[in-house]
C-alpha cells in the first residue's frame, strides 16, 4: 500500500492511501453488485384503512369544533346531535353490506334461423339474433348468389323489407321465410 499526500490551496496536506491489492482484486472479479433488498425492505407496509364509524366521525367533529368560534360551534351542533341519534346497525344490515354484489348474468343470446327463398327454388338459411339488421342477410345473400344487391327485392309476409328492419321489429320467429325476387330493368320493346 502506498501513502501519498495531496496539497490543495484551501486545505492543508491531506494524506491519501492507495490500496493497490484491493483494486486489483475488484478489477479481476468485477465490482460488487448490491444485493437486492428483501421483501420487507423494498415494499412499505400497506395498511387498509379501518371503516370509519359514527363515533369516530363524531369525535373528529368534536375536535374540529373545539378549535372554532362559539358562533361556528352553534351552527354545527345540530349535525353532531343527528349523528348521535342514528341507530346502530343490526347484524342483518351489516351482513347485507358485507356481501359482495354479484353481477347479474346476461341472458343467453337468442338466435333465430331465417330462411331466404329465391325464385329459382334455392333456399339459404341464416342464423341471426333478433336485433341484427336485415341488411346483413341481404348483403350475404347477394354475395352468395353473385348478384348485385340493387337488383334484389326482399319480402316478408308480402311486405317489402328495408335494410334497417330487424327480425325483432317484424316479429319474426325461428324458421320464418323471406322471399327474394330479382328485378330486371328494361326488356324487349315492341315496335
PDB file of C-alpha atoms in Angstrom:
ATOM      1  CA  UNK A   1       0.000   0.000   0.000  1.00  0.00           C
ATOM      2  CA  UNK A   2       1.423   3.382  -0.980  1.00  0.00           C
ATOM      3  CA  UNK A   3       0.785   6.561   1.030  1.00  0.00           C
ATOM      4  CA  UNK A   4       0.773   9.894  -0.725  1.00  0.00           C
ATOM      5  CA  UNK A   5      -0.157  13.400   0.266  1.00  0.00           C
ATOM      6  CA  UNK A   6      -2.083  15.904  -1.719  1.00  0.00           C
ATOM      7  CA  UNK A   7      -1.888  19.642  -1.221  1.00  0.00           C
ATOM      8  CA  UNK A   8      -4.675  21.991  -2.188  1.00  0.00           C
ATOM      9  CA  UNK A   9      -4.695  25.750  -1.922  1.00  0.00           C
ATOM     10  CA  UNK A  10      -7.657  25.762   0.501  1.00  0.00           C
ATOM     11  CA  UNK A  11      -6.639  22.946   2.776  1.00  0.00           C
ATOM     12  CA  UNK A  12      -3.595  21.638   4.408  1.00  0.00           C
ATOM     13  CA  UNK A  13      -1.973  18.490   3.157  1.00  0.00           C
ATOM     14  CA  UNK A  14      -4.332  15.519   3.195  1.00  0.00           C
ATOM     15  CA  UNK A  15      -2.884  12.038   3.370  1.00  0.00           C
ATOM     16  CA  UNK A  16      -4.272   9.678   0.722  1.00  0.00           C
ATOM     17  CA  UNK A  17      -3.728   5.983   0.778  1.00  0.00           C
ATOM     18  CA  UNK A  18      -3.919   3.746  -2.232  1.00  0.00           C
ATOM     19  CA  UNK A  19      -4.635   0.128  -1.668  1.00  0.00           C
ATOM     20  CA  UNK A  20      -3.401  -1.439  -4.879  1.00  0.00           C
ATOM     21  CA  UNK A  21      -4.103  -5.011  -3.789  1.00  0.00           C
ATOM     22  CA  UNK A  22      -7.824  -4.440  -3.231  1.00  0.00           C
ATOM     23  CA  UNK A  23      -8.115  -2.551  -6.535  1.00  0.00           C
ATOM     24  CA  UNK A  24      -6.557  -5.464  -8.401  1.00  0.00           C
ATOM     25  CA  UNK A  25      -8.993  -7.906  -6.774  1.00  0.00           C
ATOM     26  CA  UNK A  26     -12.020  -5.761  -7.723  1.00  0.00           C
ATOM     27  CA  UNK A  27     -10.984  -5.465 -11.350  1.00  0.00           C
ATOM     28  CA  UNK A  28     -10.257  -9.191 -11.610  1.00  0.00           C
ATOM     29  CA  UNK A  29     -13.521 -10.288 -10.039  1.00  0.00           C
ATOM     30  CA  UNK A  30     -15.580  -7.287 -11.095  1.00  0.00           C
ATOM     31  CA  UNK A  31     -17.299  -4.693  -8.998  1.00  0.00           C
ATOM     32  CA  UNK A  32     -19.537  -5.933  -6.267  1.00  0.00           C
ATOM     33  CA  UNK A  33     -23.202  -5.798  -7.155  1.00  0.00           C
ATOM     34  CA  UNK A  34     -25.525  -4.713  -4.411  1.00  0.00           C
ATOM     35  CA  UNK A  35     -27.832  -7.422  -3.151  1.00  0.00           C
ATOM     36  CA  UNK A  36     -31.495  -6.933  -3.954  1.00  0.00           C
ATOM     37  CA  UNK A  37     -33.488  -5.728  -0.987  1.00  0.00           C
ATOM     38  CA  UNK A  38     -35.573  -8.255   0.833  1.00  0.00           C
ATOM     39  CA  UNK A  39     -39.349  -8.122   0.596  1.00  0.00           C
ATOM     40  CA  UNK A  40     -39.693  -6.345   3.906  1.00  0.00           C
ATOM     41  CA  UNK A  41     -37.152  -3.683   2.944  1.00  0.00           C
ATOM     42  CA  UNK A  42     -38.393  -2.998  -0.595  1.00  0.00           C
ATOM     43  CA  UNK A  43     -42.124  -2.812  -0.012  1.00  0.00           C
ATOM     44  CA  UNK A  44     -43.594  -0.438   2.519  1.00  0.00           C
ATOM     45  CA  UNK A  45     -46.150  -1.859   4.851  1.00  0.00           C
ATOM     46  CA  UNK A  46     -49.649  -1.441   3.455  1.00  0.00           C
ATOM     47  CA  UNK A  47     -52.422  -0.860   5.862  1.00  0.00           C
ATOM     48  CA  UNK A  48     -56.013  -0.861   4.880  1.00  0.00           C
ATOM     49  CA  UNK A  49     -57.932   1.980   6.451  1.00  0.00           C
ATOM     50  CA  UNK A  50     -60.394   0.951   9.096  1.00  0.00           C
ATOM     51  CA  UNK A  51     -64.018   1.582   8.405  1.00  0.00           C
ATOM     52  CA  UNK A  52     -64.994   4.880   9.912  1.00  0.00           C
ATOM     53  CA  UNK A  53     -67.821   4.596  12.379  1.00  0.00           C
ATOM     54  CA  UNK A  54     -70.263   7.219  13.514  1.00  0.00           C
ATOM     55  CA  UNK A  55     -68.412   7.518  16.816  1.00  0.00           C
ATOM     56  CA  UNK A  56     -65.093   8.319  15.165  1.00  0.00           C
ATOM     57  CA  UNK A  57     -66.804  10.865  12.945  1.00  0.00           C
ATOM     58  CA  UNK A  58     -68.395  12.490  15.994  1.00  0.00           C
ATOM     59  CA  UNK A  59     -65.036  12.576  17.807  1.00  0.00           C
ATOM     60  CA  UNK A  60     -63.374  14.120  14.772  1.00  0.00           C
ATOM     61  CA  UNK A  61     -66.111  16.774  14.541  1.00  0.00           C
ATOM     62  CA  UNK A  62     -65.783  17.464  18.261  1.00  0.00           C
ATOM     63  CA  UNK A  63     -62.037  18.049  17.784  1.00  0.00           C
ATOM     64  CA  UNK A  64     -62.746  20.424  14.924  1.00  0.00           C
ATOM     65  CA  UNK A  65     -65.411  22.307  16.845  1.00  0.00           C
ATOM     66  CA  UNK A  66     -63.078  22.820  19.819  1.00  0.00           C
ATOM     67  CA  UNK A  67     -60.868  24.990  17.631  1.00  0.00           C
ATOM     68  CA  UNK A  68     -63.799  27.058  16.259  1.00  0.00           C
ATOM     69  CA  UNK A  69     -65.530  30.167  17.493  1.00  0.00           C
ATOM     70  CA  UNK A  70     -68.697  29.939  19.578  1.00  0.00           C
ATOM     71  CA  UNK A  71     -70.890  31.088  16.666  1.00  0.00           C
ATOM     72  CA  UNK A  72     -69.474  28.448  14.365  1.00  0.00           C
ATOM     73  CA  UNK A  73     -69.999  25.769  17.007  1.00  0.00           C
ATOM     74  CA  UNK A  74     -73.687  26.628  17.325  1.00  0.00           C
ATOM     75  CA  UNK A  75     -74.131  26.090  13.575  1.00  0.00           C
ATOM     76  CA  UNK A  76     -72.585  22.628  13.772  1.00  0.00           C
ATOM     77  CA  UNK A  77     -74.279  21.359  16.960  1.00  0.00           C
ATOM     78  CA  UNK A  78     -77.419  20.102  15.177  1.00  0.00           C
ATOM     79  CA  UNK A  79     -75.233  17.957  12.892  1.00  0.00           C
ATOM     80  CA  UNK A  80     -73.477  16.315  15.840  1.00  0.00           C
ATOM     81  CA  UNK A  81     -76.804  15.638  17.539  1.00  0.00           C
ATOM     82  CA  UNK A  82     -78.121  13.991  14.371  1.00  0.00           C
ATOM     83  CA  UNK A  83     -75.122  11.691  14.288  1.00  0.00           C
ATOM     84  CA  UNK A  84     -75.644  10.617  17.884  1.00  0.00           C
ATOM     85  CA  UNK A  85     -79.347   9.924  17.283  1.00  0.00           C
ATOM     86  CA  UNK A  86     -78.731   7.444  14.464  1.00  0.00           C
ATOM     87  CA  UNK A  87     -79.452   3.884  15.469  1.00  0.00           C
ATOM     88  CA  UNK A  88     -76.662   1.326  15.336  1.00  0.00           C
ATOM     89  CA  UNK A  89     -76.865  -1.170  12.512  1.00  0.00           C
ATOM     90  CA  UNK A  90     -78.408  -4.570  13.116  1.00  0.00           C
ATOM     91  CA  UNK A  91     -76.401  -7.704  12.415  1.00  0.00           C
ATOM     92  CA  UNK A  92     -78.561  -8.399   9.372  1.00  0.00           C
ATOM     93  CA  UNK A  93     -77.818  -4.974   7.899  1.00  0.00           C
ATOM     94  CA  UNK A  94     -74.097  -5.459   8.485  1.00  0.00           C
ATOM     95  CA  UNK A  95     -74.205  -8.853   6.745  1.00  0.00           C
ATOM     96  CA  UNK A  96     -76.038  -7.349   3.777  1.00  0.00           C
ATOM     97  CA  UNK A  97     -73.380  -4.669   3.410  1.00  0.00           C
ATOM     98  CA  UNK A  98     -70.587  -7.214   3.752  1.00  0.00           C
ATOM     99  CA  UNK A  99     -71.910  -9.464   0.971  1.00  0.00           C
ATOM    100  CA  UNK A 100     -70.246  -8.811  -2.370  1.00  0.00           C
ATOM    101  CA  UNK A 101     -72.506  -7.553  -5.095  1.00  0.00           C
ATOM    102  CA  UNK A 102     -72.981 -10.259  -7.686  1.00  0.00           C
ATOM    103  CA  UNK A 103     -73.139  -9.318 -11.283  1.00  0.00           C
ATOM    104  CA  UNK A 104     -76.312 -10.377 -12.933  1.00  0.00           C
ATOM    105  CA  UNK A 105     -75.717 -12.954 -15.594  1.00  0.00           C
ATOM    106  CA  UNK A 106     -76.559 -11.807 -19.054  1.00  0.00           C
ATOM    107  CA  UNK A 107     -79.336 -13.808 -20.620  1.00  0.00           C
ATOM    108  CA  UNK A 108     -78.318 -16.106 -23.418  1.00  0.00           C
ATOM    109  CA  UNK A 109     -78.418 -14.535 -26.822  1.00  0.00           C
ATOM    110  CA  UNK A 110     -81.414 -15.733 -28.732  1.00  0.00           C
ATOM    111  CA  UNK A 111     -80.534 -16.915 -32.208  1.00  0.00           C
ATOM    112  CA  UNK A 112     -83.174 -17.499 -34.825  1.00  0.00           C
ATOM    113  CA  UNK A 113     -82.930 -19.134 -38.226  1.00  0.00           C
ATOM    114  CA  UNK A 114     -84.200 -17.124 -41.176  1.00  0.00           C
ATOM    115  CA  UNK A 115     -84.779 -18.899 -44.489  1.00  0.00           C
ATOM    116  CA  UNK A 116     -84.317 -16.950 -47.709  1.00  0.00           C
ATOM    117  CA  UNK A 117     -86.150 -18.451 -50.719  1.00  0.00           C
ATOM    118  CA  UNK A 118     -85.193 -17.386 -54.235  1.00  0.00           C
ATOM    119  CA  UNK A 119     -87.186 -17.505 -57.490  1.00  0.00           C
ATOM    120  CA  UNK A 120     -85.080 -20.481 -58.591  1.00  0.00           C
ATOM    121  CA  UNK A 121     -86.298 -22.530 -55.584  1.00  0.00           C
ATOM    122  CA  UNK A 122     -82.968 -22.205 -53.793  1.00  0.00           C
ATOM    123  CA  UNK A 123     -83.092 -21.898 -50.049  1.00  0.00           C
ATOM    124  CA  UNK A 124     -80.465 -20.231 -47.854  1.00  0.00           C
ATOM    125  CA  UNK A 125     -80.606 -20.380 -44.061  1.00  0.00           C
ATOM    126  CA  UNK A 126     -79.145 -17.573 -41.971  1.00  0.00           C
ATOM    127  CA  UNK A 127     -78.772 -17.672 -38.193  1.00  0.00           C
ATOM    128  CA  UNK A 128     -79.043 -14.221 -36.648  1.00  0.00           C
ATOM    129  CA  UNK A 129     -80.036 -12.508 -33.429  1.00  0.00           C
ATOM    130  CA  UNK A 130     -83.390 -10.708 -33.380  1.00  0.00           C
ATOM    131  CA  UNK A 131     -81.590  -7.334 -33.200  1.00  0.00           C
ATOM    132  CA  UNK A 132     -79.435  -7.913 -36.315  1.00  0.00           C
ATOM    133  CA  UNK A 133     -80.345  -5.576 -39.192  1.00  0.00           C
ATOM    134  CA  UNK A 134     -81.635  -7.462 -42.237  1.00  0.00           C
ATOM    135  CA  UNK A 135     -79.037  -5.610 -44.303  1.00  0.00           C
ATOM    136  CA  UNK A 136     -76.501  -8.246 -43.247  1.00  0.00           C
ATOM    137  CA  UNK A 137     -78.715 -11.045 -44.551  1.00  0.00           C
ATOM    138  CA  UNK A 138     -79.338  -9.145 -47.778  1.00  0.00           C
ATOM    139  CA  UNK A 139     -75.628  -8.467 -48.360  1.00  0.00           C
ATOM    140  CA  UNK A 140     -74.699 -12.049 -47.594  1.00  0.00           C
ATOM    141  CA  UNK A 141     -77.352 -13.406 -49.962  1.00  0.00           C
ATOM    142  CA  UNK A 142     -76.181 -11.079 -52.750  1.00  0.00           C
ATOM    143  CA  UNK A 143     -72.581 -12.231 -52.298  1.00  0.00           C
ATOM    144  CA  UNK A 144     -73.508 -15.937 -52.280  1.00  0.00           C
ATOM    145  CA  UNK A 145     -75.611 -15.666 -55.422  1.00  0.00           C
ATOM    146  CA  UNK A 146     -73.175 -13.223 -57.071  1.00  0.00           C
ATOM    147  CA  UNK A 147     -75.938 -10.762 -57.919  1.00  0.00           C
ATOM    148  CA  UNK A 148     -75.949  -7.020 -57.291  1.00  0.00           C
ATOM    149  CA  UNK A 149     -77.942  -6.037 -54.226  1.00  0.00           C
ATOM    150  CA  UNK A 150     -79.599  -3.151 -56.050  1.00  0.00           C
ATOM    151  CA  UNK A 151     -81.426  -5.637 -58.327  1.00  0.00           C
ATOM    152  CA  UNK A 152     -82.766  -7.806 -55.467  1.00  0.00           C
ATOM    153  CA  UNK A 153     -86.073  -7.255 -53.651  1.00  0.00           C
ATOM    154  CA  UNK A 154     -86.795  -8.949 -50.316  1.00  0.00           C
ATOM    155  CA  UNK A 155     -90.322  -9.620 -48.989  1.00  0.00           C
ATOM    156  CA  UNK A 156     -91.691 -10.922 -45.698  1.00  0.00           C
ATOM    157  CA  UNK A 157     -95.410 -11.674 -45.466  1.00  0.00           C
ATOM    158  CA  UNK A 158     -95.963  -9.744 -48.717  1.00  0.00           C
ATOM    159  CA  UNK A 159     -94.283  -6.568 -47.421  1.00  0.00           C
ATOM    160  CA  UNK A 160     -91.065  -5.268 -48.908  1.00  0.00           C
ATOM    161  CA  UNK A 161     -88.174  -5.246 -46.421  1.00  0.00           C
ATOM    162  CA  UNK A 162     -85.854  -2.348 -45.750  1.00  0.00           C
ATOM    163  CA  UNK A 163     -82.185  -2.672 -44.808  1.00  0.00           C
ATOM    164  CA  UNK A 164     -82.799  -1.162 -41.374  1.00  0.00           C
ATOM    165  CA  UNK A 165     -85.507  -3.681 -40.441  1.00  0.00           C
ATOM    166  CA  UNK A 166     -84.694  -6.315 -37.838  1.00  0.00           C
ATOM    167  CA  UNK A 167     -86.370  -9.677 -37.144  1.00  0.00           C
ATOM    168  CA  UNK A 168     -87.470  -8.253 -33.800  1.00  0.00           C
ATOM    169  CA  UNK A 169     -89.209  -5.283 -35.475  1.00  0.00           C
ATOM    170  CA  UNK A 170     -91.019  -7.622 -37.859  1.00  0.00           C
ATOM    171  CA  UNK A 171     -91.857 -10.064 -35.041  1.00  0.00           C
ATOM    172  CA  UNK A 172     -90.164 -12.896 -36.903  1.00  0.00           C
ATOM    173  CA  UNK A 173     -89.935 -16.296 -35.298  1.00  0.00           C
ATOM    174  CA  UNK A 174     -87.492 -19.135 -35.742  1.00  0.00           C
ATOM    175  CA  UNK A 175     -87.544 -20.676 -39.278  1.00  0.00           C
ATOM    176  CA  UNK A 176     -89.579 -17.846 -40.848  1.00  0.00           C
ATOM    177  CA  UNK A 177     -89.079 -17.327 -44.588  1.00  0.00           C
ATOM    178  CA  UNK A 178     -88.095 -14.291 -46.631  1.00  0.00           C
ATOM    179  CA  UNK A 179     -88.821 -14.309 -50.361  1.00  0.00           C
ATOM    180  CA  UNK A 180     -86.378 -12.814 -52.860  1.00  0.00           C
ATOM    181  CA  UNK A 181     -87.142 -11.637 -56.360  1.00  0.00           C
ATOM    182  CA  UNK A 182     -84.788 -10.158 -58.900  1.00  0.00           C
ATOM    183  CA  UNK A 183     -85.937  -7.014 -60.598  1.00  0.00           C
ATOM    184  CA  UNK A 184     -84.857  -6.795 -64.197  1.00  0.00           C
ATOM    185  CA  UNK A 185     -84.853  -3.343 -65.728  1.00  0.00           C
ATOM    186  CA  UNK A 186     -85.507  -2.874 -69.388  1.00  0.00           C
ATOM    187  CA  UNK A 187     -86.589  -5.632 -71.706  1.00  0.00           C
ATOM    188  CA  UNK A 188     -87.718  -6.098 -75.235  1.00  0.00           C
ATOM    189  CA  UNK A 189     -89.995  -3.473 -76.541  1.00  0.00           C
ATOM    190  CA  UNK A 190     -92.412  -3.910 -79.408  1.00  0.00           C
ATOM    191  CA  UNK A 191     -92.416  -1.553 -82.315  1.00  0.00           C
TER     192      UNK A 191
END
